[in-house]
Coordinates of C-alpha atoms in Angstrom, one line a residue:
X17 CA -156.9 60.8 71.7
X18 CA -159.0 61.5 74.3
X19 CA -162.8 60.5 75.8
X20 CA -164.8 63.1 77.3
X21 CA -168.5 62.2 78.2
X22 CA -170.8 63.4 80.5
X23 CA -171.8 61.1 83.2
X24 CA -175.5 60.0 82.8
X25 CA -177.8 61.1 85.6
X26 CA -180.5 58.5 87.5
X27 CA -183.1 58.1 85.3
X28 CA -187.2 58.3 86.4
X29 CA -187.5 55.3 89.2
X30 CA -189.6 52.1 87.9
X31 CA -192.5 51.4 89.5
X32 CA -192.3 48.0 92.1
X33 CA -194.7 45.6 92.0
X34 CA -194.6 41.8 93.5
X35 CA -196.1 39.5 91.0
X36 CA -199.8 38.5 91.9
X37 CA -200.1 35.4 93.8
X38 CA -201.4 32.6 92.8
X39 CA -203.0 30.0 95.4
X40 CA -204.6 25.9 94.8
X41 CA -205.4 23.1 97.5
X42 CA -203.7 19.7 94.7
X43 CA -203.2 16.0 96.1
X44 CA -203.3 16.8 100.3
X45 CA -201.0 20.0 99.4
X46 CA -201.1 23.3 98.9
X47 CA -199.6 25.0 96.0
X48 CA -198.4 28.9 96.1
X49 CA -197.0 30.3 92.9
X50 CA -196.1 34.1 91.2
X51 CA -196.4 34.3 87.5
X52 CA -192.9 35.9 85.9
X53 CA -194.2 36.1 82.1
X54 CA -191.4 35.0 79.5
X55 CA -188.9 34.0 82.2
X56 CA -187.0 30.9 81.2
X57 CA -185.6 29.8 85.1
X58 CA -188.5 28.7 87.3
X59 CA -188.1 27.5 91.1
X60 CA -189.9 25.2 92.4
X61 CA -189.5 24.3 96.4
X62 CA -191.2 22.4 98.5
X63 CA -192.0 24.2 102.1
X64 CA -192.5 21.9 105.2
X65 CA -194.1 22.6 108.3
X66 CA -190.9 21.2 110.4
X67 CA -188.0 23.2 111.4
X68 CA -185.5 23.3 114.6
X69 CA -188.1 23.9 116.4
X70 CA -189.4 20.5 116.5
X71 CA -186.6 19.0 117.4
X72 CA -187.0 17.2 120.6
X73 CA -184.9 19.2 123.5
X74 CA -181.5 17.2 123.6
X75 CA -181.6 16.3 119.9
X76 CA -180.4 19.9 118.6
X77 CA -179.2 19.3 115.1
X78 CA -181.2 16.6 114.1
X79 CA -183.2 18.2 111.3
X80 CA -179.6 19.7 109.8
X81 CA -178.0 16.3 109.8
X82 CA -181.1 14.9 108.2
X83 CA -181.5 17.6 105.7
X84 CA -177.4 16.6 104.6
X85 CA -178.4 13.1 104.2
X86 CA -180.9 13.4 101.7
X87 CA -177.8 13.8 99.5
X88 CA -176.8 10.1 100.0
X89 CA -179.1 8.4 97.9
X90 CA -182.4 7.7 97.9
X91 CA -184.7 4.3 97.9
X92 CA -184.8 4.3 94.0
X93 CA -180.7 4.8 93.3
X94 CA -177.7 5.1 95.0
X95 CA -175.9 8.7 96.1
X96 CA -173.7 8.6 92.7
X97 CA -176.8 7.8 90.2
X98 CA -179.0 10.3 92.0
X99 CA -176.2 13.2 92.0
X100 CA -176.1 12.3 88.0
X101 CA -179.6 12.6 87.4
X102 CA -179.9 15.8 88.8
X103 CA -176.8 16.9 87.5
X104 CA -178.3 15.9 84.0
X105 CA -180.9 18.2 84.2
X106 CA -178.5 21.2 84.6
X107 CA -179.7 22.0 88.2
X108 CA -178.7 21.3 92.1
X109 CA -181.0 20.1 95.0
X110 CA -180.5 22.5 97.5
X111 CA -181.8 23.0 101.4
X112 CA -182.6 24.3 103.8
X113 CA -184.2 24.8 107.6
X114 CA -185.0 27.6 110.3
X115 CA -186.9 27.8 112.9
X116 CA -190.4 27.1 111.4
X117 CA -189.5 25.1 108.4
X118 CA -187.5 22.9 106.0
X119 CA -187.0 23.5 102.6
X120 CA -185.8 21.9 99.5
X121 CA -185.3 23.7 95.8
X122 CA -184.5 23.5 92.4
X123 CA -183.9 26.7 89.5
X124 CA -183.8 25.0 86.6
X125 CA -185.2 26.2 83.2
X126 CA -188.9 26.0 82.7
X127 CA -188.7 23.1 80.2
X128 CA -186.8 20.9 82.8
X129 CA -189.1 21.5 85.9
X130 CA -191.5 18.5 85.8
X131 CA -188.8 16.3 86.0
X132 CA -186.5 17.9 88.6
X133 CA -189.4 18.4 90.8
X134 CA -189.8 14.5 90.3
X135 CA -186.4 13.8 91.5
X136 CA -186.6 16.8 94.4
X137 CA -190.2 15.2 95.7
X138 CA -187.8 11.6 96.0
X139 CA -184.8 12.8 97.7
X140 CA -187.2 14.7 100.4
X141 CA -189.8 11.6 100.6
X142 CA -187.9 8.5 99.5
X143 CA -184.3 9.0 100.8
X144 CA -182.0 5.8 101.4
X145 CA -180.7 6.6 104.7
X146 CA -178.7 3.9 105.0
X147 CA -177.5 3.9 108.8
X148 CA -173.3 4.1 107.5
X149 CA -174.3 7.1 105.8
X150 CA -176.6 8.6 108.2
X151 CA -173.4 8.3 111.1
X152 CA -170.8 9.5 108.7
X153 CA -173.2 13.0 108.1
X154 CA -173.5 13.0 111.9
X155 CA -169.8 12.7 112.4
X156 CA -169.0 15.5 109.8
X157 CA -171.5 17.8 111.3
X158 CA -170.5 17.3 114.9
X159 CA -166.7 17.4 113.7
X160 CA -168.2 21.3 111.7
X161 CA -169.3 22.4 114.6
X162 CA -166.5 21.5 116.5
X163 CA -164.6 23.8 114.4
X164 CA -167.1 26.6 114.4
X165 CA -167.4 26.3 117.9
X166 CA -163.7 27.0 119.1
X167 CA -163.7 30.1 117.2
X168 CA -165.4 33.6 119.2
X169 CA -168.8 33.9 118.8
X170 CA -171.3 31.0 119.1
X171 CA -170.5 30.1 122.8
X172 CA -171.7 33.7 123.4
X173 CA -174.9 33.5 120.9
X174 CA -175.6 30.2 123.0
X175 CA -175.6 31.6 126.1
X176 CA -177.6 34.9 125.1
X177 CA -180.1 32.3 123.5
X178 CA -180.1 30.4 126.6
X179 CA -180.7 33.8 129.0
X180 CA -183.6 34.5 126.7
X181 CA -185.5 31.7 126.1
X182 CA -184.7 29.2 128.9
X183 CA -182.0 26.5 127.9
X184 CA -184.9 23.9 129.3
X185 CA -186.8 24.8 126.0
X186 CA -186.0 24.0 122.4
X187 CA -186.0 27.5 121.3
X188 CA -183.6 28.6 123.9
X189 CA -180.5 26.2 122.3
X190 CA -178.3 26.9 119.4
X191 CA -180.4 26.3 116.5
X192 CA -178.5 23.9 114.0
X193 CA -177.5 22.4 118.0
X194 CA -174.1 21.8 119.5
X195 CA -170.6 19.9 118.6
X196 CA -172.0 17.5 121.8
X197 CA -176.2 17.3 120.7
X198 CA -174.9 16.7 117.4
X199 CA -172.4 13.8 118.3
X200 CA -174.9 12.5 120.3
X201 CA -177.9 11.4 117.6
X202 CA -178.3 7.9 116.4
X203 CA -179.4 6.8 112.8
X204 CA -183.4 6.2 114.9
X205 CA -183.6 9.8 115.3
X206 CA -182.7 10.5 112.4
X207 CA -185.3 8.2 110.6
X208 CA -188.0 8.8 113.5
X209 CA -188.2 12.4 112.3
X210 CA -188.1 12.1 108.8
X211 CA -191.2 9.6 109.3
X212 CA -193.1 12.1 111.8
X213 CA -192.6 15.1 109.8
X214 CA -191.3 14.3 105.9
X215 CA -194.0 12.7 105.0
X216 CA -196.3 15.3 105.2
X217 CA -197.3 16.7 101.7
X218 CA -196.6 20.6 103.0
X219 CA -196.9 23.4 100.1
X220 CA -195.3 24.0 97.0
X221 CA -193.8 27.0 96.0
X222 CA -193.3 28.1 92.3
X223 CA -191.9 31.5 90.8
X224 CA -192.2 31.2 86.9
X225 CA -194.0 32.1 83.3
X226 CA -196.7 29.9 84.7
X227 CA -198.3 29.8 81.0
X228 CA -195.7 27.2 80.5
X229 CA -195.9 25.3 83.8
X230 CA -198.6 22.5 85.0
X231 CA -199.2 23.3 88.5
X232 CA -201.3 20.4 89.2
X233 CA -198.7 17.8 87.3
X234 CA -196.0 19.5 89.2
X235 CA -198.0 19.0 92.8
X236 CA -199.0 15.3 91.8
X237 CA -194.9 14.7 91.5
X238 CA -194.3 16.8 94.8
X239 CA -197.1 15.1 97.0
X240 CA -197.0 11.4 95.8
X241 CA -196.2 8.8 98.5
X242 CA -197.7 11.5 101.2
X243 CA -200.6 11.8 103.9
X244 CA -201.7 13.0 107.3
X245 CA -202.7 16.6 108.3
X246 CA -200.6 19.7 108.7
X247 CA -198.4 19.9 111.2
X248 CA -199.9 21.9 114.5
X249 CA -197.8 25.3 114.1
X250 CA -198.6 26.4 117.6
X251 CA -198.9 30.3 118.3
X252 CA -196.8 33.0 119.3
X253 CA -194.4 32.3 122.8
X254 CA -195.0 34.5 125.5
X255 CA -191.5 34.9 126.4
X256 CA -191.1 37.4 129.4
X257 CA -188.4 40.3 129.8
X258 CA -186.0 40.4 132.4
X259 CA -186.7 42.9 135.5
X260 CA -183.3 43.9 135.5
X261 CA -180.1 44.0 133.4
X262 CA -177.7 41.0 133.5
X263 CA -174.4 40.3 132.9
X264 CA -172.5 36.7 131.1
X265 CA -169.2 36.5 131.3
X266 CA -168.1 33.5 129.1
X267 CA -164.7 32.6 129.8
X268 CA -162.0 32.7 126.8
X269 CA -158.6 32.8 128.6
X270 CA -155.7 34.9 126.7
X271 CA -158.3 36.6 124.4
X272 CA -157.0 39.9 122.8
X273 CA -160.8 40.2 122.2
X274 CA -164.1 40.0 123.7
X275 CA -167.0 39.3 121.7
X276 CA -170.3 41.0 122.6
X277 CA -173.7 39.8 121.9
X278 CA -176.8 42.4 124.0
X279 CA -180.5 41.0 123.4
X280 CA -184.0 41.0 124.8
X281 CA -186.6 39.1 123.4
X282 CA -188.8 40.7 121.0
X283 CA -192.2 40.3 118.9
X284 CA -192.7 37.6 116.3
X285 CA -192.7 37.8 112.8
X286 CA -196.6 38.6 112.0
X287 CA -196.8 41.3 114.4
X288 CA -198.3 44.8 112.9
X289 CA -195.1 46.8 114.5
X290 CA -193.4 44.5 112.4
X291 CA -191.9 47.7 109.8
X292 CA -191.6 50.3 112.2
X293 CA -189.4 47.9 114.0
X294 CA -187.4 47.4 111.6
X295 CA -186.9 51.1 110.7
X296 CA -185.9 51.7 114.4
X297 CA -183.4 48.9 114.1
X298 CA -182.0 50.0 111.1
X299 CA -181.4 53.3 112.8
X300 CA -180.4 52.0 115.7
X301 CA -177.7 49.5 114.6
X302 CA -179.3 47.9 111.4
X303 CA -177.0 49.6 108.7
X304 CA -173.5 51.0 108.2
X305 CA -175.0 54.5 108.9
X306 CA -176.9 53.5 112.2
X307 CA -176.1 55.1 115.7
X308 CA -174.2 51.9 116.8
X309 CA -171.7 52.0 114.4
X310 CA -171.5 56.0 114.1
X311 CA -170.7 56.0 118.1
X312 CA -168.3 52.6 118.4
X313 CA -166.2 53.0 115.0
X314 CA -166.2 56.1 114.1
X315 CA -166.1 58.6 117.5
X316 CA -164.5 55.9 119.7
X317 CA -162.8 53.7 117.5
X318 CA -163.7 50.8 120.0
X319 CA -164.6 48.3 116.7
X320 CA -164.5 47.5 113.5
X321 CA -168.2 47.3 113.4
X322 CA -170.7 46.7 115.5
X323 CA -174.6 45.9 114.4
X324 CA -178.0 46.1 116.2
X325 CA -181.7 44.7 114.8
X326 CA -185.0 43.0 115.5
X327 CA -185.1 39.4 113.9
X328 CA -188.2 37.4 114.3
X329 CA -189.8 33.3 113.5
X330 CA -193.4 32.4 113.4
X331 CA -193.6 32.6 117.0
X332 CA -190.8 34.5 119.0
X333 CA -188.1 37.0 118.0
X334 CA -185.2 39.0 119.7
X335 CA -183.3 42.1 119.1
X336 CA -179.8 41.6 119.6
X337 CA -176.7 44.2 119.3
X338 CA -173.7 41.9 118.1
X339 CA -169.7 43.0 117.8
X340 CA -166.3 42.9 118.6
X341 CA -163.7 44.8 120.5
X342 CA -160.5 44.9 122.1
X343 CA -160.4 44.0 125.6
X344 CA -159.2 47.0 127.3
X345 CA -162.2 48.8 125.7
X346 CA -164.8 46.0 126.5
X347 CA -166.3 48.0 129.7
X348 CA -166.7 51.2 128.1
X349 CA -167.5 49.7 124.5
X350 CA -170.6 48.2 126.9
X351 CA -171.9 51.5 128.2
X352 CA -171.9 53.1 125.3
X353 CA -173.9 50.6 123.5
X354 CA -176.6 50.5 126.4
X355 CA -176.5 54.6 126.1
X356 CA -177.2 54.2 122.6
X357 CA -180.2 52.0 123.1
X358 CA -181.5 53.8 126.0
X359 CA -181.0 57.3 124.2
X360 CA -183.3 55.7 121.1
X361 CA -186.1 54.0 123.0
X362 CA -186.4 57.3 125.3
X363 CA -186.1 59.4 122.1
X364 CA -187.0 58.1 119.5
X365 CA -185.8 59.2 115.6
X366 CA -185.4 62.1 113.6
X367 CA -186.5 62.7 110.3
X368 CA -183.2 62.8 108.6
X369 CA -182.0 59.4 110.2
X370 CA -185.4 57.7 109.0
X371 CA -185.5 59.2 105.7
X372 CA -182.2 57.2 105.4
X373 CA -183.3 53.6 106.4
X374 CA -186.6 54.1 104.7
X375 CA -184.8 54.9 101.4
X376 CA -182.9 52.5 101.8
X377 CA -184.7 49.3 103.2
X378 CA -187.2 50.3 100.1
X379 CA -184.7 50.5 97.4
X380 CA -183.3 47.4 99.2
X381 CA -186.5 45.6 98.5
X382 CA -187.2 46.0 95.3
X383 CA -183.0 45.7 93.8
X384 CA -183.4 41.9 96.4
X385 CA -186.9 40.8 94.8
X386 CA -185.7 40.3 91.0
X387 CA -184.8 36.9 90.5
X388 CA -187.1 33.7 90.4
X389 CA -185.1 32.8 93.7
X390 CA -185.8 35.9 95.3
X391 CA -189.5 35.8 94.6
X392 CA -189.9 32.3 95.5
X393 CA -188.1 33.0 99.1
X394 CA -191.0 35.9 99.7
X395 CA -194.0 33.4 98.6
X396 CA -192.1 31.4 101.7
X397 CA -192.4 33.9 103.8
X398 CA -195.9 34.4 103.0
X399 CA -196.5 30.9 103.6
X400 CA -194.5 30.4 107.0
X401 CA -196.1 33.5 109.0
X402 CA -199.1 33.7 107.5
X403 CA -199.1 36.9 106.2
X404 CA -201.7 38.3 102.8
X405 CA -201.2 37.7 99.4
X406 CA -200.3 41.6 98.7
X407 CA -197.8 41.7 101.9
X408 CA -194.8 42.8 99.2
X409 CA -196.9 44.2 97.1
X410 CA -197.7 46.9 99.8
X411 CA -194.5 46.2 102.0
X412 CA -192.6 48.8 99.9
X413 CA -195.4 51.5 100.1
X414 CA -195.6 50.4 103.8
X415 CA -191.9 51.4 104.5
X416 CA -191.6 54.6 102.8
X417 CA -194.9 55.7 104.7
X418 CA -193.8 54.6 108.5
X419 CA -193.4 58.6 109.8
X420 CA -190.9 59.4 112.8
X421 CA -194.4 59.1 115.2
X422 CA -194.8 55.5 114.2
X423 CA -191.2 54.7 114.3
X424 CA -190.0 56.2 117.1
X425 CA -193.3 54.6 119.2
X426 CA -192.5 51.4 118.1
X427 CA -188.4 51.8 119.4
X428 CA -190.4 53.2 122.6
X429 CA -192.4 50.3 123.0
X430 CA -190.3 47.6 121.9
X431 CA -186.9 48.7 122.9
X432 CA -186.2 47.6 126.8
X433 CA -182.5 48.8 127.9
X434 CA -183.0 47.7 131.7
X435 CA -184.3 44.3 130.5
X436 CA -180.7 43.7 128.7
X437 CA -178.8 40.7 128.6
X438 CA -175.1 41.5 127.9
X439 CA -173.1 38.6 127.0
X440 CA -168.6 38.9 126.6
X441 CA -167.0 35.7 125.6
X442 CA -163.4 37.0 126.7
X443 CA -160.5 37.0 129.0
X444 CA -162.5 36.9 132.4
X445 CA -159.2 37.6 134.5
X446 CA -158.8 40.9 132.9
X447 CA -162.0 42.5 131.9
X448 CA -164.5 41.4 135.2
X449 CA -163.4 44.0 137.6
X450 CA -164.0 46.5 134.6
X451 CA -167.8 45.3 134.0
X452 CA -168.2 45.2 137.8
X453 CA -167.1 48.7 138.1
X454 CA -169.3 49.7 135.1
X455 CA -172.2 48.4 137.1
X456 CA -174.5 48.0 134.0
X457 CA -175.9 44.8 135.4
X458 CA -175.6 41.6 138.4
X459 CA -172.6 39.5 136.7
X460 CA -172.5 36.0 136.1
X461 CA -169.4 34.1 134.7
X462 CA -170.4 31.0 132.3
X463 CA -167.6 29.5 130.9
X464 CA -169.6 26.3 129.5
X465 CA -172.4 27.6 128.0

C-alpha cells in the first residue's frame, strides 16, 4: 500500500511581539520582569553590575574562577547539601559573566521559584569559599586553559585583542584571562572581589505568568544581606583606529594550518548604527551565504569556512573576520579577505544580498525569543546597555525596514580596511616571505602573545 499526500505549504506568518516589560525599584534592587501568561517554567536571574571588565589588569580570570566556586558550598551548608537542595527543587544554578556583567539563573516551574531564588540569592551572596576549594577551582581553570590554549586559535584572539585595545588595559587581554593570570590568583583575590562587587543587590530578572509570581517576595529573597550603590558603569572607550594596516605573525612551528583572526575596533553596543551594522556584517561575513564565505570556500576553496561581524559590550566593540586555512594558501587567503572588506565598505550592498540577512536575522529573532530563557536573556540586555523597554518589540520591525542606503552607509562608515589588524598563528618559517610579498601591511612576528 502506498501514501501519497501533498506537502503542506507555509501557512500566514504570526505576528512577533516581545512581552511588555515590567519594571519596580524592591529592597536597594531593581526588578525587570516580562509576563508569559499560563507558562508553567519561569526564570529568575540575578544581573550584576561586575564583569571581566573589572578585573584588576594582571588578575584576568578572577571573576570566572569566582563564579565556579560558588558551586562549593556556601556559609549555610556544605557543597554536597547545597547541590541536594537545589537538586530537590528539580532545577540547576547556572552562570555566567562578560564583559559588563555576572549572572546567575534558575528555570524552574513557577510553583518552585520562591524557593530556588532563596537558595540562588545564597550561593551568589553567602558562598563558603573556603581557601582549599577556592585553589583547587583555580588550579582546574588554569590547568582548562592550559588545554585550550595549546590548541590554534586563542594565542591569535589574544594578540588581535591586545593590537586593539592595548594589552596595558583590561579590555585589551583575553577575557576569562590566561593559563599564567589564572595560575597566578590567590584565595584574597578571590574573596576581595566577591566583597567589592557581590554584595551589591544589582537587578532581578524574571520571565514568567507573573499572575502567579510575588515579585517583591522574590526580590526580598534576592537582595537580603545586600547594600551600597550601583556599581559606576563608566561610558563608552574611545578606542582609536590604526593609521595603517598591520601584520601579527604568531609563531606555531610545523603547522599544516594558519589560523586567521582580521579586526578593527568598532562602536559599542547602544549605538543607533547598531542594526545596520549588523546587516552589513551579516552580508559581509555574518552568515553561511555572506561574501566571505561565497569567495574563500566556495570560488577558491581556500577554507572550510570563514566568518566576519560586528560584536559589541556596554562600552567598546570590534569587528573581526575569523577562519582557517592551509598554509600554502595563507597569503592569498589574506588578500582576498581584505578585497572583500574593502569592496563592501567602498560599495556598499545590493538589494538581493540585504533582503537575505534581513529575512533572515528577523525570522532569526523571533524562532530565538520563545522560551522563558530566551526572554529573560533579552530583559538582560535591556538592562546591561541601557536600551528602552520596547527595544525587541520594535527590533524586528527595525531590521526588516533598514534599506540598502542605511546599510550600506553604515558598512561605509564603520568598515576601515587600511586600519586592519591581520593576525596568522602559523608556521612563521614558511608563510612570512609570502605575507611580506603580499604587502597588505608592516609585519610583526609575536610568538608569545
Amino acid at each position: 500500500m502506498t501514501l501519497i499526500a501533498d506537502r503542506p505549504g507555509p501557512g500566514a506568518a504570526r505576528p512577533y511581539r516581545f512581552p511588555p516589560v515590567v519594571r519596580r525599584t524592591v529592597a536597594g534592587g531593581q526588578v525587570v520582569a516580562a509576563h508569559l501568561p499560563g507558562q508553567n517554567l519561569a526564570v529568575a536571574l540575578l544581573l550584576l553590575d561586575v564583569g571581566a571588565g573589572q578585573e584588576p589588569v594582571g588578575k584576568e580570570g578572577l571573576s570566572g574562577v569566582l563564579a565556579k566556586a560558588l558551586e562549593e558550598g556556601t556559609a549555610q551548608r556544605d557543597a554536597a547539601a547545597y547541590a541536594l537542595a537545589v537538586e530537590g527543587l528539580g532545577t540547576a544554578l547556572m552562570t555566567g559573566l562578560d564583559w559588563d556583567s555576572f549572572q546567575a539563573s534558575v528555570v524552574i516551574p513557577v510553583d518552585r521559584l520562591s524557593a530556588a531564588v532563596e537558595l540562588l540569592a545564597e550561593a551568589v551572596r553567602t558562598p563558603k569559599l573556603d581557601p582549599a576549594d577556592v585553589r583547587r577551582v583555580r588550579d582546574d581553570e588554569a590547568t582548562a586553559l592550559r588545554m585550550d590554549w595549546a590548541n590554534p586559535g586563542p594565542r591569535a584572539d589574544a594578540a588581535l585583542r591586545a593590537d586593539l585595545f592595548g594589552a596595558e588595559n583590561r579590555w585589551g587581554r583575553p577575557m576569562h584571562g590566561d593559563p599564567d593570570s589564572v595560575a597566578g590568583l590567590d584565595v584574597e583575590d578571590v574573596t576581595v572581589f566577591h566583597s567589592e562587587w557581590f554584595l551589591r543587590p544589582g537587578t532581578l530578572i524574571v520571565a514568567g505568568d507573573l499572575d502567579r509570581i510575588d515579585l517583591d517576595a522574590l526580590a526580598a529573597a534576592a537582595f537580603a544581606g545586600t547594600g551600597g550603590g550601583p556599581a559606576e558603569r563608566g561610558g563608552p572607550l574611545d578606542v582609536p583606529l590604526h593609521t595603517g594596516r598591520r601584520i601579527i605573525l604568531v609563531d606555531r612551528p610545523g603547522s599544516v594550518q594558519s589560523t586567521l583572526r582580521l579586526g578593527h575596533p568598532s562602536p559599542h553596543r547602544a549605538h543607533p548604527d547598531h542594526v545596520p551594522m549588523t546587516l552589513a556584517g551579516t552580508v559581509l561575513g555574518g552568515a553561511f551565504t555572506s561574501r566571505l564565505n561565497h569567495l574563500l570556500r566556495e570560488v577558491h576553496g581556500y577554507t572550510y569556512g570563514i566568518r566576519g561581524d560586528f560584536a559589541s559590550s556596554r562600552r567598546f566593540g570590534r569587528f573581526a573576520v575569523s577562519s582557517g586555512v592551509q598554509t600554502a594558501v595563507t597569503a592569498p587567503a589574506l588578500v582576498e579577505a581584505v578585497g572583500e572588506i574593502t569592496r563592501t565598505q567602498a560599495s556598499g550592498v545590493t538589494e538581493d544580498e540585504l533582503e537575505v540577512a534581513r529575512s533572515w536575522r528577523a525570522g532569526q529573532l523571533s524562532v530565538e525569543l520563545q522560551s522563558p530563557r530566551a526572554i529573560a536573556s533579552a530583559l538582560t540586555t535591556l538592562v546591561v546597555h541601557d536600551l528602552p523597554d520596547d527595544y525587541h518589540a520594535r527590533l524586528r520591525e527595525s531590521l526588516l525596514a533598514a534599506d540598502v542606503d542605511q546599510v550600506s552607509a553604515a558598512a561605509a562608515t564603520h568598515l576601515h580596511p587600511d586600519a586592519l589588524t591581520l593576525v596568522i598563528e602559523g608556521d612563521a618559517a614558511v608563510i612570512r616571505d609570502d605575507l611580506n610579498a603580499a604587502a597588505l601591511g608592516d609585519l610583526i612576528t609575536n610568538p608569545n602573545p
